[in-house]
Amino acid sequence: MSSAAVQIKPVPSAEAADALLTVNNIEVIYDHVILVLKGVSLHVPLGGIVALLGANGAGKSTTLKAISNLLRAERGEVTKGSVTFEGQRIDGKTPDELVQKGVIQVMEGRHCFEHLTVEENLLTGAYTRKDGRQAIAADLELIYEYFPRLRERRTSQAGYTSGGEQQMCAIGRAMMSRPKIVLLDEPSMGLAPQLVEQIFEIVKLLNEKEGVSFLLAEQNTNVALRYANYGYILENGRVVMDGEAEALRNNEDVKEFYLGLSATGRKSYRDVKQYRRRKRWLG
Amino acid sequence: MFFSWPFFFEVLIGGLLAGVMYSLVALGFVLIFKASGVFNFAQGAMVLFAALTLVGFINMGMPTAVAILITMAVMVALAYSIERVVLRPLVNQPPIILFMATIGITFFIDGFGQTLWGSDVYVLDIGIPTTPLFFGDILVNSFDLVAAAVAGLLVVVLAIFFQKTRVGRALRAVADDHQAAMSVGIPLRVIWVIVWSVAGLVALVAGIMWGSKLGVQFSLVLIALKALPVLILGGFTSIPGAIIGGLMIGAGEKLAEVFIGPFLAGAIEDWFAYMLALVVLLFRPQGLFGEKIIERV
């Protein structure tokens, strides 16, 4: 099948050299039987924003959870391949060890601590830090500068804040751990387009000013490719295409399947299906 | 009718102070529920186990203070074992599974404690005075006052721990969302051990007070049943709620027994608390002080 084609795909050499995070041909099985990822490889360069794109069930979240090792709590397991961060193997490390190393995930659906105030939520992000109260207080101030809205809501219970505020809270909470890379799962989910834009602007700002790298899983291909430098497209647990964000945006297939644009006008559903199958076959 | 104000107050105060004793047990439930969303059925068994262990060490000839310290260590060790053997393999299972597991723990601790220390009734005397005191016309037992002071102190310490400390905040975070807590790097295993240790220490305090009052015996497990209405009244997630719930149940059942009981052929005390809990469940399911269930649409 096409897996062979995917696995021998040459890795762009410029990336491999300065990769902060490298995922090498991982396979993930849930509950000992359900094969979800069938050999996914990707790189996140230092200071990069990399987008992981694809439809529902393509394996985006699973890839992120395989890296952050939140997978084990869901009875999933990385059965093949490796994950390296700053040149060291990190597969098998516990989530708290990874957070200490600078790898943190913002989960899909935000998952703020509902009964804690916004500020307490942010402070839980600093749980693993050992550099003292003052440094943490300074970072809290910094987060409030990036997310002024959170300062206004600091004493509200997070459960009563809006979806956008919760997403900001979740990202801010992750930033409080002083991460080197943030794995951002579906930040646009359930948010108004304007808010999505706002969130991505802040992500870009954090990337540029704080030097934090991002690996983001997104269904909103359009927004993701505008803010990311590089993209991977997942289908059925495999990377079927990758490239510079610019190149992906202009790729005919991506336009057709993920951006809803087409040079040749509308096609019948039957044609699309066949076309898609053939494409995947060719890998 | 035999109503008189001094008598009313005597019953009221006696009831409040008895309620404090319920609160001591309820506190242990609240701790574990608050931090893990698990109703720990084994709390009553832990009270008995702590008391039995303490008596066992004292009867071996140790000074009381040393025996208490060692018992504290035993309770922490018990917490660690429970995490390792029961909770860790069950991580991310639905609360009902964990609840069932705590039922298992209950039977184990009951059996283990009695195998280790025997099933006799022991006297526990760590020197709490039991002299009756008179405040005007009102009779109060000094033991009950000590119990109230201990409970008050415990609540203050726990409240500060939960609200003001880093670990306390992490405990509340874990209670809200296990997965999210893991994702920000809060080590669940360490948190479980801390929570169960604190609950174990609270069980020890409850065990000392109840053991001194009734003697250390198997029936201590049953006081856990009285803690249930306290929890329902006060809310499963509120530490002050456990105290105020205890006071209300204690005062309520004593007053009902004395003043309403005669009209209903007595023995109201046995079921009054449960009726009260039922009424609360109907109108305020989260309890008087529990966290509101936040539901967004």
Coordinates of C-alpha atoms in Angstrom, one line a residue:
Chain A
M1 CA 0.0 0.0 0.0
S2 CA 1.0 3.6 0.1
S3 CA 2.6 3.4 3.4
A4 CA 5.8 2.3 1.8
A5 CA 5.8 5.4 -0.3
V6 CA 5.3 7.6 2.7
Q7 CA 8.0 6.1 4.8
I8 CA 10.7 6.4 2.2
K9 CA 9.8 10.0 1.5
P10 CA 13.1 12.0 1.9
V11 CA 13.1 14.4 4.8
P12 CA 13.9 17.9 3.8
S13 CA 17.5 18.2 4.9
A14 CA 17.4 21.8 6.0
E15 CA 14.8 20.9 8.6
A16 CA 16.3 17.8 10.0
A17 CA 19.5 19.7 10.9
D18 CA 17.9 22.3 13.2
A19 CA 14.8 20.3 14.2
L20 CA 13.6 21.1 17.7
L21 CA 11.2 18.2 17.6
T22 CA 11.4 15.2 15.4
V23 CA 8.7 12.5 15.1
N24 CA 10.1 9.5 13.3
N25 CA 7.7 7.0 11.8
I26 CA 5.5 6.5 14.8
E27 CA 2.7 4.0 15.0
V28 CA 0.0 4.3 17.6
I29 CA -2.4 1.6 18.7
Y30 CA -5.4 2.2 21.0
D31 CA -6.6 -0.5 23.3
H32 CA -4.1 -3.0 21.8
V33 CA -6.2 -3.3 18.6
I34 CA -7.0 0.0 16.9
L35 CA -4.2 1.2 14.7
V36 CA -4.6 4.9 14.5
L37 CA -1.2 6.2 13.2
K38 CA 0.5 4.2 10.6
G39 CA 3.9 5.7 10.5
V40 CA 3.9 9.4 10.9
S41 CA 7.1 11.4 10.6
L42 CA 7.4 15.2 11.0
H43 CA 9.8 17.9 12.1
V44 CA 9.3 21.1 13.9
P45 CA 12.3 23.5 13.5
L46 CA 13.4 25.8 16.3
G47 CA 11.2 28.8 16.3
G48 CA 8.8 27.4 13.7
I49 CA 5.0 27.2 13.5
V50 CA 4.1 23.9 11.9
A51 CA 0.6 22.9 11.0
L52 CA -0.8 19.4 11.1
L53 CA -3.8 19.3 8.8
G54 CA -6.5 16.8 7.9
A55 CA -10.1 15.8 8.4
N56 CA -11.8 14.3 11.5
G57 CA -10.1 11.1 12.6
A58 CA -7.0 11.6 10.4
G59 CA -4.8 11.3 13.5
K60 CA -3.9 14.9 14.2
S61 CA -4.8 14.8 17.9
T62 CA -3.3 11.4 18.3
T63 CA 0.0 12.6 16.9
L64 CA 0.1 15.5 19.4
K65 CA -0.8 13.2 22.3
A66 CA 1.8 10.7 21.2
I67 CA 4.4 13.5 21.6
S68 CA 3.1 14.9 24.9
N69 CA 2.4 11.3 26.1
L70 CA -1.1 12.1 27.2
L71 CA -1.9 9.0 25.0
R72 CA -1.3 6.5 27.7
A73 CA -4.1 7.8 29.9
E74 CA -6.4 7.0 27.0
R75 CA -5.1 3.5 26.6
G76 CA -3.1 4.4 23.6
E77 CA 0.5 3.3 23.0
V78 CA 3.3 4.2 20.6
T79 CA 4.3 0.9 19.3
K80 CA 6.9 1.9 16.7
G81 CA 9.1 4.8 15.8
S82 CA 10.6 7.5 18.0
V83 CA 10.1 11.0 19.2
T84 CA 13.2 13.2 19.8
F85 CA 13.3 16.6 21.3
E86 CA 16.5 18.7 21.2
G87 CA 18.3 15.6 20.1
Q88 CA 17.1 13.3 22.9
R89 CA 14.5 10.6 22.8
I90 CA 11.4 11.7 24.7
D91 CA 9.0 8.9 24.0
G92 CA 8.3 7.1 27.2
K93 CA 8.7 10.2 29.4
T94 CA 5.7 11.1 31.5
P95 CA 3.7 14.3 30.7
D96 CA 5.1 16.1 33.7
E97 CA 8.7 15.3 32.7
L98 CA 7.9 16.6 29.3
V99 CA 6.5 19.8 30.6
Q100 CA 9.7 20.3 32.6
K101 CA 11.7 19.8 29.4
G102 CA 9.6 22.4 27.6
V103 CA 7.0 20.4 25.7
I104 CA 3.4 21.2 26.6
Q105 CA 0.1 20.4 25.0
V106 CA -3.0 22.6 24.9
M107 CA -5.8 20.1 24.6
E108 CA -8.6 20.1 22.1
G109 CA -11.7 21.7 23.7
R110 CA -9.5 23.9 25.9
H111 CA -10.0 22.0 29.2
C112 CA -9.7 24.9 31.6
F113 CA -10.2 24.1 35.2
E114 CA -13.8 25.2 35.5
H115 CA -14.0 25.9 39.2
L116 CA -10.6 27.7 39.4
T117 CA -10.4 31.3 38.6
V118 CA -8.7 32.4 35.5
E119 CA -5.6 33.5 37.4
E120 CA -5.5 30.2 39.3
N121 CA -5.7 28.4 36.0
L122 CA -2.7 30.3 34.7
L123 CA -0.8 29.6 37.9
T124 CA -1.4 25.8 37.6
G125 CA 0.6 26.1 34.4
A126 CA 3.6 27.0 36.5
Y127 CA 3.3 23.9 38.7
T128 CA 6.5 22.2 37.4
R129 CA 8.6 25.4 37.6
K130 CA 11.3 25.7 40.3
D131 CA 12.5 29.2 39.6
G132 CA 10.6 30.9 42.4
R133 CA 7.6 33.1 43.0
Q134 CA 8.9 36.2 41.6
A135 CA 9.7 34.7 38.2
I136 CA 6.3 33.2 38.1
A137 CA 4.6 36.5 39.0
A138 CA 6.6 38.3 36.3
D139 CA 5.4 35.7 33.7
L140 CA 1.8 36.1 34.9
E141 CA 2.1 39.8 34.2
L142 CA 3.6 39.0 30.8
I143 CA 0.7 36.7 29.9
Y144 CA -1.8 39.4 30.9
E145 CA 0.0 41.7 28.4
Y146 CA -0.5 39.2 25.6
F147 CA -4.1 38.5 26.7
P148 CA -5.5 41.7 28.2
R149 CA -8.9 40.1 28.2
L150 CA -7.6 37.5 30.8
R151 CA -6.6 40.3 33.1
E152 CA -10.2 41.6 33.1
R153 CA -11.5 38.2 33.9
R154 CA -8.8 37.1 36.3
T155 CA -11.1 36.6 39.3
S156 CA -13.9 34.9 37.3
Q157 CA -14.3 31.1 37.5
A158 CA -13.0 29.8 34.2
G159 CA -16.1 27.8 33.7
Y160 CA -18.1 30.9 33.3
T161 CA -15.9 32.6 30.7
S162 CA -16.6 32.6 27.0
G163 CA -15.1 30.1 24.6
G164 CA -12.6 32.6 23.3
E165 CA -11.5 33.5 26.8
Q166 CA -11.2 29.8 27.7
Q167 CA -8.9 29.3 24.7
M168 CA -6.8 32.2 25.7
C169 CA -6.7 30.9 29.3
A170 CA -5.6 27.5 28.0
I171 CA -2.8 28.9 25.9
G172 CA -1.8 31.3 28.6
R173 CA -1.7 28.4 31.1
A174 CA 0.6 26.5 28.8
M175 CA 2.8 29.5 28.4
M176 CA 3.2 29.8 32.1
S177 CA 5.3 26.6 32.1
R178 CA 7.9 28.5 30.0
P179 CA 7.7 26.0 27.1
K180 CA 10.0 25.6 24.2
I181 CA 7.2 24.1 22.1
V182 CA 3.5 24.2 22.5
L183 CA 1.4 21.5 20.9
L184 CA -1.8 23.3 20.1
D185 CA -4.8 21.1 19.4
E186 CA -7.6 22.6 17.4
P187 CA -7.4 26.2 18.7
S188 CA -10.2 27.4 16.3
M189 CA -12.7 24.9 17.5
G190 CA -16.1 26.4 18.1
L191 CA -14.9 30.0 17.9
A192 CA -16.2 32.9 15.8
P193 CA -13.9 33.6 12.7
Q194 CA -12.9 36.9 14.2
L195 CA -11.8 35.3 17.4
V196 CA -9.9 32.6 15.6
E197 CA -8.0 35.3 13.8
Q198 CA -7.2 37.0 17.1
I199 CA -6.0 33.8 18.7
F200 CA -3.7 33.0 15.8
E201 CA -2.3 36.6 15.9
I202 CA -1.4 36.0 19.5
V203 CA 0.2 32.6 18.7
K204 CA 2.2 34.3 16.0
L205 CA 3.3 37.1 18.4
L206 CA 4.3 34.5 21.1
N207 CA 6.3 32.7 18.4
E208 CA 8.1 35.8 17.3
K209 CA 8.7 37.6 20.6
E210 CA 9.0 34.7 23.0
G211 CA 10.7 32.3 20.6
V212 CA 8.2 29.5 21.3
S213 CA 7.7 26.9 18.6
F214 CA 4.2 25.7 17.8
L215 CA 2.9 22.4 16.4
L216 CA -0.7 23.0 15.8
A217 CA -3.4 20.6 14.7
E218 CA -6.1 22.3 12.7
Q219 CA -9.1 21.5 10.6
N220 CA -9.3 25.1 9.5
T221 CA -6.7 24.7 6.8
N222 CA -7.1 28.2 5.5
V223 CA -6.2 30.0 8.7
A224 CA -3.6 27.4 9.7
L225 CA -1.7 27.8 6.5
R226 CA -1.7 31.5 6.7
Y227 CA 0.0 31.5 10.1
A228 CA 2.2 28.4 9.8
N229 CA 5.6 28.2 8.0
Y230 CA 5.2 24.5 7.2
G231 CA 2.4 22.0 6.9
Y232 CA 1.8 18.3 7.0
I233 CA -1.4 16.8 5.7
L234 CA -2.6 13.6 7.4
E235 CA -5.1 11.2 6.0
N236 CA -6.0 7.9 7.7
G237 CA -3.1 8.0 10.0
R238 CA -0.5 8.8 7.4
V239 CA 1.2 11.9 6.2
V240 CA 0.1 12.2 2.6
M241 CA 1.6 15.5 1.7
D242 CA 3.9 18.1 3.3
G243 CA 5.6 21.3 2.3
E244 CA 6.1 25.0 2.9
A245 CA 2.8 26.6 3.9
E246 CA 2.9 28.9 0.8
A247 CA 3.4 25.9 -1.5
L248 CA 0.6 23.9 0.2
R249 CA -1.7 26.9 -0.2
N250 CA -1.1 27.0 -3.9
N251 CA -1.3 23.2 -4.4
E252 CA -4.2 22.2 -6.5
D253 CA -5.2 19.2 -4.4
V254 CA -5.0 21.1 -1.2
K255 CA -7.1 23.8 -2.7
E256 CA -9.6 21.3 -3.9
F257 CA -9.8 19.0 -0.8
Y258 CA -9.1 21.3 2.1
L259 CA -9.7 24.9 1.0
G260 CA -12.8 24.2 -1.1
L261 CA -11.4 26.0 -4.0
S262 CA -11.1 24.5 -7.5
A263 CA -9.7 25.7 -10.8
T264 CA -12.1 23.6 -12.8
G265 CA -15.4 24.5 -11.1
R266 CA -17.6 22.1 -9.2
K267 CA -17.3 18.4 -9.7
S268 CA -19.7 15.7 -8.9
Y269 CA -19.2 13.9 -5.6
R270 CA -18.5 10.7 -7.4
D271 CA -15.7 12.1 -9.4
V272 CA -14.1 13.7 -6.3
K273 CA -14.1 10.4 -4.5
Q274 CA -12.4 8.5 -7.3
Y275 CA -9.9 11.3 -7.8
R276 CA -9.1 11.3 -4.2
R277 CA -8.6 7.6 -4.0
R278 CA -6.2 7.6 -6.9
K279 CA -4.3 10.5 -5.4
R280 CA -3.8 8.7 -2.2
W281 CA -2.8 5.5 -3.9
L282 CA 0.0 7.4 -5.6
G283 CA 0.9 8.9 -2.3
Chain B
M1 CA -44.6 20.2 78.1
F2 CA -41.1 20.3 79.6
F3 CA -39.8 23.1 77.3
S4 CA -37.5 25.6 78.9
W5 CA -34.9 27.8 77.3
P6 CA -31.9 26.5 79.3
F7 CA -32.8 23.0 78.4
F8 CA -33.3 23.9 74.8
F9 CA -29.8 25.5 74.7
E10 CA -28.3 22.5 76.4
V11 CA -29.7 20.2 73.8
L12 CA -28.7 22.5 71.0
I13 CA -25.1 22.9 72.2
G14 CA -24.8 19.2 72.9
G15 CA -26.1 18.5 69.4
L16 CA -23.7 21.0 67.8
L17 CA -20.8 19.5 69.5
A18 CA -21.9 16.0 68.5
G19 CA -22.2 17.3 65.0
V20 CA -18.6 18.4 65.0
M21 CA -17.7 14.7 65.5
Y22 CA -19.6 13.9 62.3
S23 CA -17.8 16.7 60.5
L24 CA -14.5 15.2 61.4
V25 CA -15.4 12.1 59.4
A26 CA -17.1 14.0 56.6
L27 CA -13.9 16.0 56.1
G28 CA -12.0 13.0 54.9
F29 CA -14.7 12.2 52.3
V30 CA -14.7 15.8 51.1
L31 CA -10.9 15.8 50.7
I32 CA -10.8 12.9 48.4
F33 CA -13.9 13.8 46.5
K34 CA -12.7 17.3 46.0
A35 CA -9.4 16.3 44.7
S36 CA -10.3 13.3 42.6
G37 CA -14.1 13.3 42.1
V38 CA -14.1 9.9 43.8
F39 CA -16.4 9.1 46.6
N40 CA -14.1 7.2 48.9
F41 CA -16.3 4.6 50.5
A42 CA -13.3 3.4 52.6
Q43 CA -13.1 6.6 54.7
G44 CA -14.9 5.0 57.6
A45 CA -12.6 2.0 57.4
M46 CA -9.6 4.3 57.4
V47 CA -10.9 5.9 60.6
L48 CA -11.2 2.5 62.3
F49 CA -7.8 1.4 60.9
A50 CA -6.1 4.6 62.2
A51 CA -7.6 4.2 65.6
L52 CA -6.8 0.5 65.8
T53 CA -3.2 1.2 64.8
L54 CA -2.8 3.9 67.3
V55 CA -4.2 1.8 70.1
G56 CA -2.0 -1.1 69.0
F57 CA 1.1 1.0 69.3
I58 CA 0.1 2.5 72.6
N59 CA -0.6 -0.9 74.0
M60 CA 2.9 -2.0 72.9
G61 CA 4.1 0.5 75.5
M62 CA 5.0 3.5 73.3
P63 CA 4.5 7.0 74.6
T64 CA 1.3 8.5 73.0
A65 CA 3.1 11.2 71.0
V66 CA 5.4 8.6 69.4
A67 CA 2.5 6.3 68.7
I68 CA 0.7 9.1 67.0
L69 CA 3.7 10.0 64.8
I70 CA 4.2 6.3 63.8
T71 CA 0.5 6.0 63.0
M72 CA 0.7 9.1 60.8
A73 CA 3.5 7.4 58.9
V74 CA 1.4 4.2 58.6
M75 CA -1.4 6.3 57.2
V76 CA 0.9 7.8 54.6
A77 CA 2.2 4.4 53.7
L78 CA -1.3 3.2 53.3
A79 CA -2.1 6.1 51.0
Y80 CA 1.0 5.2 48.9
S81 CA 0.0 1.6 48.7
I82 CA -3.5 2.4 47.7
E83 CA -2.2 4.6 44.9
R84 CA 0.2 2.0 43.7
V85 CA -2.0 -1.0 43.8
V86 CA -5.5 0.3 43.2
L87 CA -5.6 3.8 41.7
R88 CA -2.7 3.7 39.2
P89 CA -4.1 0.8 37.2
L90 CA -7.5 2.5 37.1
V91 CA -6.4 5.9 35.9
N92 CA -8.9 7.5 33.6
Q93 CA -11.7 5.1 34.4
P94 CA -15.1 6.5 35.1
P95 CA -15.8 7.6 38.7
I96 CA -18.2 4.6 39.3
I97 CA -15.3 2.2 38.8
L98 CA -13.1 4.0 41.2
F99 CA -16.0 4.1 43.7
M100 CA -16.3 0.3 43.4
A101 CA -12.6 0.0 44.0
T102 CA -12.9 2.0 47.2
I103 CA -15.6 -0.5 48.3
G104 CA -13.0 -3.2 47.8
I105 CA -10.5 -1.1 49.8
T106 CA -13.0 -0.9 52.6
F107 CA -13.3 -4.6 53.0
F108 CA -9.5 -5.0 52.7
I109 CA -8.8 -2.4 55.4
D110 CA -11.5 -3.7 57.7
G111 CA -10.1 -7.2 57.5
F112 CA -6.5 -6.3 57.5
G113 CA -6.8 -3.9 60.5
Q114 CA -8.5 -6.5 62.6
T115 CA -6.2 -9.3 61.5
L116 CA -3.3 -7.2 62.6
W117 CA -4.7 -5.7 65.8
G118 CA -7.5 -8.0 66.8
S119 CA -11.2 -7.3 66.9
D120 CA -11.6 -6.5 70.6
V121 CA -12.9 -3.3 71.9
Y122 CA -10.0 -1.2 73.0
V123 CA -10.0 1.8 75.3
L124 CA -8.2 4.8 73.8
D125 CA -7.2 7.4 76.3
I126 CA -4.8 10.1 75.1
G127 CA -5.6 12.4 78.0
I128 CA -8.4 14.5 76.7
P129 CA -10.3 15.7 79.7
T130 CA -14.0 14.6 80.0
T131 CA -15.0 16.7 82.9
P132 CA -18.5 18.2 82.7
L133 CA -18.5 22.0 82.8
F134 CA -21.4 24.3 83.6
F135 CA -21.9 27.5 81.8
G136 CA -24.7 29.0 83.8
D137 CA -27.4 26.4 83.7
I138 CA -26.0 24.7 80.7
L139 CA -24.0 21.5 81.0
V140 CA -21.2 20.9 78.5
N141 CA -18.7 18.1 78.3
S142 CA -15.2 19.4 78.0
F143 CA -14.3 16.6 75.7
D144 CA -16.8 17.9 73.2
L145 CA -15.2 21.4 73.4
V146 CA -11.8 19.9 72.6
A147 CA -13.3 18.1 69.7
A148 CA -14.8 21.3 68.4
A149 CA -11.5 23.1 68.8
V150 CA -9.7 20.3 66.9
A151 CA -12.2 20.3 64.1
G152 CA -12.0 24.1 63.8
L153 CA -8.2 24.0 63.6
L154 CA -8.3 21.2 61.0
V155 CA -10.7 23.2 58.9
V156 CA -8.5 26.3 59.0
V157 CA -5.4 24.4 58.1
L158 CA -7.1 22.6 55.3
A159 CA -8.7 25.7 53.9
I160 CA -5.3 27.4 53.8
F161 CA -3.7 24.4 52.2
F162 CA -6.4 24.2 49.4
Q163 CA -6.7 27.9 48.7
K164 CA -3.3 29.3 49.2
T165 CA -0.7 26.7 48.4
R166 CA 0.7 25.5 45.0
V167 CA -0.1 21.9 45.9
G168 CA -3.6 22.8 47.1
R169 CA -4.3 24.5 43.8
A170 CA -3.0 21.5 41.9
L171 CA -5.3 19.3 43.9
R172 CA -8.3 21.4 42.9
A173 CA -7.1 21.4 39.3
V174 CA -7.0 17.6 39.4
A175 CA -10.5 17.5 40.8
D176 CA -11.8 19.6 37.9
D177 CA -10.1 17.8 35.0
H178 CA -7.6 14.9 35.3
Q179 CA -6.4 15.1 31.7
A180 CA -5.9 18.9 31.7
A181 CA -4.0 18.6 35.0
M182 CA -1.8 16.0 33.4
S183 CA -1.3 18.2 30.3
V184 CA 0.1 21.1 32.4
G185 CA 2.5 18.7 34.1
I186 CA 0.8 18.0 37.4
P187 CA 2.0 14.5 38.3
L188 CA -1.2 12.7 39.1
R189 CA 0.5 9.9 41.1
V190 CA 2.1 12.3 43.5
I191 CA -1.3 14.1 43.9
W192 CA -3.1 10.9 44.7
V193 CA -0.6 10.0 47.3
I194 CA -0.9 13.5 48.9
V195 CA -4.7 13.5 48.9
W196 CA -5.0 10.0 50.3
S197 CA -2.3 10.8 52.9
V198 CA -4.2 13.9 54.0
A199 CA -7.4 12.0 54.1
G200 CA -5.6 9.3 56.1
L201 CA -4.4 11.9 58.6
V202 CA -7.9 13.4 58.9
A203 CA -9.1 9.8 59.5
L204 CA -6.6 9.5 62.3
V205 CA -7.9 12.7 64.0
A206 CA -11.4 11.4 63.6
G207 CA -10.3 8.0 64.9
I208 CA -8.7 9.5 67.9
M209 CA -11.8 11.6 68.8
W210 CA -14.3 8.9 68.1
G211 CA -12.1 6.2 69.6
S212 CA -11.7 8.2 72.8
K213 CA -15.4 8.7 73.0
L214 CA -16.8 5.3 72.1
G215 CA -13.8 3.0 72.4
V216 CA -12.0 1.6 69.4
Q217 CA -14.2 -1.0 67.9
F218 CA -15.6 -2.2 64.6
S219 CA -18.7 0.0 64.9
L220 CA -16.6 3.0 64.2
V221 CA -16.9 2.1 60.5
L222 CA -20.6 2.8 60.8
I223 CA -20.2 6.4 61.7
A224 CA -19.2 6.9 58.1
L225 CA -22.9 6.3 57.4
K226 CA -23.7 9.4 59.5
A227 CA -21.2 11.4 57.5
L228 CA -23.3 10.8 54.3
P229 CA -26.2 13.1 55.2
V230 CA -23.6 15.6 56.5
L231 CA -22.0 15.6 53.0
I232 CA -25.2 15.8 51.2
L233 CA -26.2 18.8 53.3
G234 CA -22.9 20.6 53.2
G235 CA -21.9 19.6 49.7
F236 CA -19.4 17.0 48.7
T237 CA -16.8 19.6 47.6
S238 CA -16.9 22.1 50.5
I239 CA -14.7 21.9 53.5
P240 CA -16.7 24.6 55.5
G241 CA -19.7 22.7 54.2
A242 CA -18.6 19.6 55.9
I243 CA -18.4 21.4 59.2
I244 CA -21.6 23.4 58.9
G245 CA -23.4 20.3 57.6
G246 CA -22.2 18.4 60.6
L247 CA -23.4 21.1 63.0
M248 CA -26.8 21.2 61.4
I249 CA -27.2 17.4 61.4
G250 CA -25.9 17.1 65.0
A251 CA -28.1 19.9 66.3
G252 CA -31.1 18.9 64.1
E253 CA -31.2 15.3 65.2
K254 CA -30.8 16.1 68.9
L255 CA -33.4 18.8 68.9
A256 CA -35.8 16.7 66.8
E257 CA -35.3 13.7 69.1
V258 CA -36.0 15.7 72.3
F259 CA -38.7 18.0 71.1
I260 CA -40.5 16.2 68.2
G261 CA -39.6 12.7 69.2
P262 CA -42.2 12.3 71.9
F263 CA -45.0 13.0 69.4
L264 CA -43.7 10.4 66.9
A265 CA -42.9 7.6 69.4
G266 CA -39.2 8.5 69.6
A267 CA -36.1 7.2 67.9
I268 CA -36.2 10.1 65.5
E269 CA -32.4 10.5 65.9
D270 CA -31.7 7.5 63.8
W271 CA -33.4 8.6 60.7
F272 CA -33.8 12.4 61.0
A273 CA -30.4 13.1 59.3
Y274 CA -31.3 11.0 56.3
M275 CA -34.7 12.7 55.9
L276 CA -33.0 16.1 56.0
A277 CA -30.5 14.9 53.4
L278 CA -33.3 13.7 51.2
V279 CA -35.0 17.1 51.3
V280 CA -31.7 18.9 50.5
L281 CA -31.3 16.5 47.5
L282 CA -34.7 17.5 46.2
F283 CA -34.1 21.3 46.3
R284 CA -30.3 21.8 46.2
P285 CA -28.5 18.7 44.9
Q286 CA -25.0 20.2 45.1
G287 CA -25.6 20.8 48.8
L288 CA -25.7 24.1 50.6
F289 CA -22.1 25.0 50.0
G290 CA -21.0 22.6 47.2
E291 CA -19.5 23.8 43.9
K292 CA -22.2 24.5 41.4
I293 CA -22.1 22.2 38.5
I294 CA -21.1 24.5 35.6
E295 CA -23.0 23.6 32.5
R296 CA -22.6 25.7 29.4
V297 CA -24.8 25.6 26.4

